[in-house]
């Protein structure tokens, strides 16, 4: 059976070049970067090299603006809790959006228990935040705005540059969760004007268990993990050198491959969207143009996304309903609901996220397999297409 | 030049069996454990298998008592802050020791800013905590005791079982940092009577960037990282499956190899200690019997440990002064000072930590190289042996 993996926004396979680097630092150059002998020095060199590559990938002017973490979730937690703790005497109001990843939403909710107030701005039917609405939500005690760069479920790209403009005039920190954006589109912290930016290794053909947070020079954050003086006191714990070196290599690979990768993904994406929109009752979720080139999110009226998934899985095709983190949950996606979708349509959502390893044949295969599955499920459905 | 690595308490090379497992889950079975397709199921199986192996390694009765983290530091942070947050209405007093790892000490100090009070019990000249002293430090508002199982600098094993007895009678939680102990000696949470136990992958021939926290069934902890509902809500973030599977394999390997490993290390340790004690002015730090079989910590009067290290490094031998995390720091070890050592002697400390890959030839080589280095440094030293 042909296996087709269309769940790259959940996680990606590790790039062979990245795996080779990880093996080197697991087996041969395995030292602790805090040690002062040769094994330690080699580890320090890997740490510095990776920090420079990740800085370069996001357009940071200094390598020291990058702090390595255990992944996107920790980066989001450190950015939001670290900034909130450092600025709480100035104010306790945070602005975010209704379509953020749970690593942002639940972190903001945790801060509410510490006396912070959180405004969640809504989105339009395409999942876009209105920069005007963010501007209007700013109060005298606003200390942080956290708006993702691209949505993990529907792929919609947010107008972060416009949002950051209004914020920076008023000395409010801006954080963006760029976990989904970084592997698929050019990302530059200067163009965006953000102070904090999260990224994750395993979404960009790098290792799981490692991520990074860009912290603009001069931005004060309180460390959320206590111990040794690693990462200049911003994140304690022995540096995960194999993982970090792997992330550095993934950053280098992304910079090299991105122009070609974008074109390749856009071609596949167009083909898949055009094919699917010919199926009766299928609707494209998210923005038509302002969207990641690897995201195809659809809703199919009158059937359950979960049932489509199981049908696809039986045919060797891996896709997702909404985000991976909430797979198996009974509630419909908070993102689709925020976009004004009905519970029924939201339950019928299916996310296919393409990767560098997918081919045109994969797409054609899916376009053969998927429509009959939808037809079959619809015949069994008690609902009717509205 | 013969290279001899004697810094296994800083970090270990990854066991070849562990590396093979990590490669499998990076390249072939790379799924996200939250996904409901086949790739996801394979990841879930790895997660369950590893949880069972780690539970077995520490004698936990249920696999669900194990939570995976990003390493020893995060495990210590989660144990202490998580327990403190869950119990703060009952009391705000914590007992720890003066010789803990900074991941414990600095976490306790961070809690002091939140209104907790911390009692640090001292140690004797061998680095041992007196259980009586811990008992006497217990107050009505004591909610947590955190005492390490074996010290990372001098290898001294603490009487955790005795300490836990007094605590449990009074319903006080007991945490132990077993990061150094787990790879070198049998560890059993029932024998120890602890509620929380930290361990780390890269100290046990497993991967960096992954660790675990044993949480006794029924022990309430507040999660310190917010996001998806991973690890039953106790630790958010996409599970690091390659790292976790690697940790599981490292646990399995440790269980298989431990009896042989202990004997091998004890033999090498004895040889190294006996050889070094013949050098004038060399003193063994830590307890003679209650010590990890892989730790040889010495102090050499009238010379700097750092200088010995550099001399050894020039000869291809990797050792450490004190812990890796504080290497390069100017302050003498807080552990040696707590043991009553003078600043001068503490500055002359050298830690050699043996591993499964070391041979008798390695030890004999070190015993040839090291004494002349000490002699040479002493000739240059302005101090005299007292």
XYZ file of C-alpha atoms in Angstrom, chain A residues 93-368:
276
model
C -2.858 43.420 30.582
C -2.084 41.081 27.678
C -3.629 40.983 24.204
C -3.795 37.777 22.203
C -6.145 36.260 19.631
C -8.861 33.638 19.759
C -7.038 31.404 17.255
C -3.684 30.990 19.018
C -2.135 27.624 19.786
C -2.995 26.274 23.247
C 0.617 26.889 24.323
C -0.236 30.594 24.099
C -3.895 30.520 25.133
C -3.431 28.300 28.188
C -0.335 30.219 29.276
C -2.330 33.461 29.141
C -5.122 31.796 31.117
C -2.614 30.674 33.751
C -1.510 34.316 34.083
C -5.118 35.356 34.696
C -4.867 33.456 37.964
C -1.920 35.690 38.844
C -3.956 38.856 38.395
C -3.348 39.504 34.709
C -6.189 40.444 32.390
C -6.276 38.992 28.895
C -8.113 40.378 25.861
C -8.620 37.882 23.052
C -9.323 39.605 19.756
C -11.480 37.733 17.270
C -10.854 36.884 13.618
C -12.806 37.192 10.368
C -14.224 34.239 8.448
C -10.787 33.566 6.950
C -9.107 33.446 10.337
C -7.432 36.875 10.048
C -6.920 39.207 12.982
C -7.712 42.878 12.259
C -4.747 45.082 13.309
C -7.218 47.895 14.032
C -8.971 45.713 16.581
C -5.657 44.978 18.303
C -4.844 48.703 18.354
C -8.177 49.492 19.926
C -7.673 46.827 22.572
C -4.457 48.477 23.801
C -4.779 49.974 27.284
C -2.406 51.961 29.452
C -1.529 48.797 31.348
C -0.953 46.590 28.279
C 2.508 45.024 28.506
C 2.458 42.267 25.886
C 0.753 41.329 22.628
C 1.026 37.731 21.422
C -0.292 37.007 17.914
C 0.839 33.982 15.915
C 2.488 34.429 12.533
C 0.592 31.599 10.824
C -2.194 29.434 12.148
C -1.518 25.752 12.715
C -4.982 24.585 11.732
C -6.005 26.670 8.743
C -2.650 28.147 7.710
C -3.836 31.768 7.713
C -0.980 34.281 7.936
C -1.558 37.143 10.359
C -0.680 40.806 9.694
C 1.955 40.773 12.430
C 3.949 43.688 10.952
C 0.918 46.014 11.175
C 0.074 44.792 14.665
C 3.637 45.310 15.876
C 3.773 48.883 14.545
C 1.019 50.161 16.777
C 2.409 48.244 19.733
C 5.983 49.417 19.483
C 4.964 53.075 19.374
C 3.574 52.441 22.835
C 6.480 50.338 24.139
C 4.457 47.170 24.350
C 6.344 43.926 23.728
C 5.210 41.844 20.756
C 5.551 38.066 20.697
C 4.740 35.868 17.736
C 4.439 32.086 17.656
C 6.139 31.349 14.324
C 6.327 27.590 14.840
C 4.308 26.840 11.676
C 5.567 29.760 9.620
C 9.334 29.322 9.893
C 9.643 26.156 7.777
C 7.351 27.413 4.990
C 7.974 31.127 4.401
C 10.664 33.784 4.851
C 10.560 35.115 8.407
C 12.441 38.218 9.497
C 12.182 39.722 12.964
C 13.108 43.187 11.647
C 10.418 43.172 8.962
C 7.923 41.870 11.484
C 9.075 44.254 14.209
C 8.588 41.659 16.933
C 10.510 41.401 20.219
C 9.943 37.690 20.805
C 9.501 34.859 18.314
C 9.019 31.128 18.993
C 10.071 28.301 16.712
C 10.240 24.527 16.999
C 12.668 21.940 15.587
C 10.283 19.136 14.710
C 8.045 21.289 12.526
C 11.021 22.140 10.295
C 12.560 18.705 9.569
C 14.630 19.044 12.730
C 14.517 17.081 15.987
C 11.688 16.906 18.491
C 12.408 18.187 21.992
C 14.211 21.322 20.882
C 13.077 24.810 19.958
C 14.229 28.377 20.220
C 13.030 31.742 21.373
C 14.273 34.914 19.711
C 14.598 37.635 22.350
C 15.368 41.087 20.963
C 18.470 42.593 22.556
C 17.509 44.635 25.607
C 14.253 42.762 26.249
C 14.105 41.648 29.869
C 12.578 38.223 30.573
C 12.570 36.301 33.848
C 13.845 32.749 33.483
C 11.172 30.113 34.048
C 13.579 27.266 34.807
C 16.101 27.508 37.628
C 19.462 25.767 37.937
C 22.834 26.263 36.281
C 23.744 29.471 34.473
C 23.075 28.124 30.966
C 21.899 30.328 28.081
C 23.170 33.397 29.962
C 20.805 32.733 32.828
C 17.727 32.685 30.605
C 17.137 28.901 30.593
C 18.769 26.398 32.968
C 19.596 22.803 32.104
C 22.468 21.053 30.292
C 22.320 22.167 26.670
C 20.858 19.463 24.409
C 23.799 19.632 22.004
C 22.684 16.902 19.564
C 19.225 18.477 19.404
C 20.550 22.017 19.167
C 23.095 21.078 16.488
C 20.244 19.338 14.667
C 18.137 22.497 14.924
C 21.069 24.513 13.559
C 21.370 22.136 10.623
C 17.601 22.292 10.075
C 17.862 26.095 10.003
C 20.718 25.918 7.469
C 18.757 23.443 5.340
C 15.636 25.593 5.478
C 17.552 28.666 4.309
C 18.988 26.693 1.393
C 15.797 24.909 0.404
C 13.147 27.530 1.122
C 12.799 29.153 -2.319
C 12.490 25.755 -4.006
C 10.391 24.350 -1.168
C 7.852 27.184 -1.393
C 7.398 26.732 -5.134
C 7.062 22.986 -4.781
C 4.509 23.247 -1.982
C 2.461 25.928 -3.741
C 2.193 23.725 -6.822
C 1.025 20.730 -4.824
C -1.282 22.874 -2.706
C -2.990 24.392 -5.749
C -3.512 20.975 -7.303
C -4.971 19.543 -4.107
C -7.268 22.499 -3.412
C -8.565 22.591 -6.993
C -9.245 18.874 -6.940
C -11.042 18.963 -3.614
C -13.227 21.960 -4.401
C -14.783 19.940 -7.193
C -16.284 17.618 -4.587
C -19.814 18.630 -3.635
C -20.166 20.303 -0.211
C -16.436 20.760 0.303
C -15.359 24.176 1.557
C -11.803 25.553 1.910
C -11.036 26.837 5.418
C -8.755 29.815 5.918
C -7.565 32.575 3.652
C -7.167 31.915 -0.045
C -3.949 33.942 -0.531
C -2.639 34.840 2.942
C -1.963 31.242 3.814
C 0.961 28.894 4.318
C 1.889 27.087 1.096
C 1.641 23.686 2.748
C -1.793 23.943 4.352
C -5.000 22.542 2.875
C -7.814 22.657 5.422
C -11.286 21.781 4.273
C -14.687 21.212 5.789
C -17.079 18.724 4.311
C -20.736 19.333 5.060
C -22.773 16.656 6.820
C -19.907 14.336 7.778
C -17.374 13.997 10.564
C -13.733 14.906 9.912
C -12.714 12.075 12.220
C -14.515 9.565 9.988
C -12.726 10.876 6.887
C -9.446 10.525 8.763
C -10.084 6.921 9.644
C -11.065 6.197 6.047
C -7.860 7.806 4.802
C -5.781 6.003 7.419
C -7.154 2.660 6.244
C -5.798 3.595 2.797
C -2.352 4.551 4.138
C -2.915 8.313 4.077
C -2.048 10.298 7.214
C -3.965 13.542 7.729
C -5.453 15.323 10.706
C -8.609 16.987 11.953
C -7.585 20.368 13.319
C -4.319 20.329 15.248
C -2.480 17.245 16.414
C -2.534 18.419 20.010
C -6.298 18.249 20.193
C -6.754 15.136 18.054
C -9.087 12.732 19.713
C -10.747 15.545 21.652
C -14.503 15.760 21.271
C -14.765 19.548 21.148
C -14.710 21.149 17.710
C -11.698 23.313 16.891
C -11.578 26.661 18.728
C -10.024 28.117 15.574
C -12.890 27.162 13.267
C -15.487 28.294 15.796
C -13.705 31.659 16.136
C -13.980 31.958 12.336
C -17.764 31.760 12.739
C -18.152 28.207 11.495
C -21.078 26.159 12.777
C -20.368 23.229 15.100
C -21.492 20.835 12.372
C -19.131 22.197 9.723
C -16.294 22.449 12.246
C -16.767 18.768 13.050
C -16.380 18.013 9.361
C -12.929 19.594 9.092
C -9.887 17.873 7.678
C -6.333 19.238 7.619
C -3.802 18.060 5.068
C -0.360 19.603 5.451
C 2.218 19.006 2.758
C 5.958 18.558 3.063
C 9.151 18.684 1.046
C 8.980 14.919 0.554
C 5.476 14.901 -1.023
C 5.152 14.467 -4.779
C 2.529 15.230 -7.402
C 1.773 11.510 -7.448
C 0.940 11.685 -3.745
C -1.598 14.420 -4.438
C -3.143 12.569 -7.362
C -3.391 9.475 -5.193
C -5.208 11.434 -2.467
C -7.555 12.946 -5.065
C -8.464 9.433 -6.146
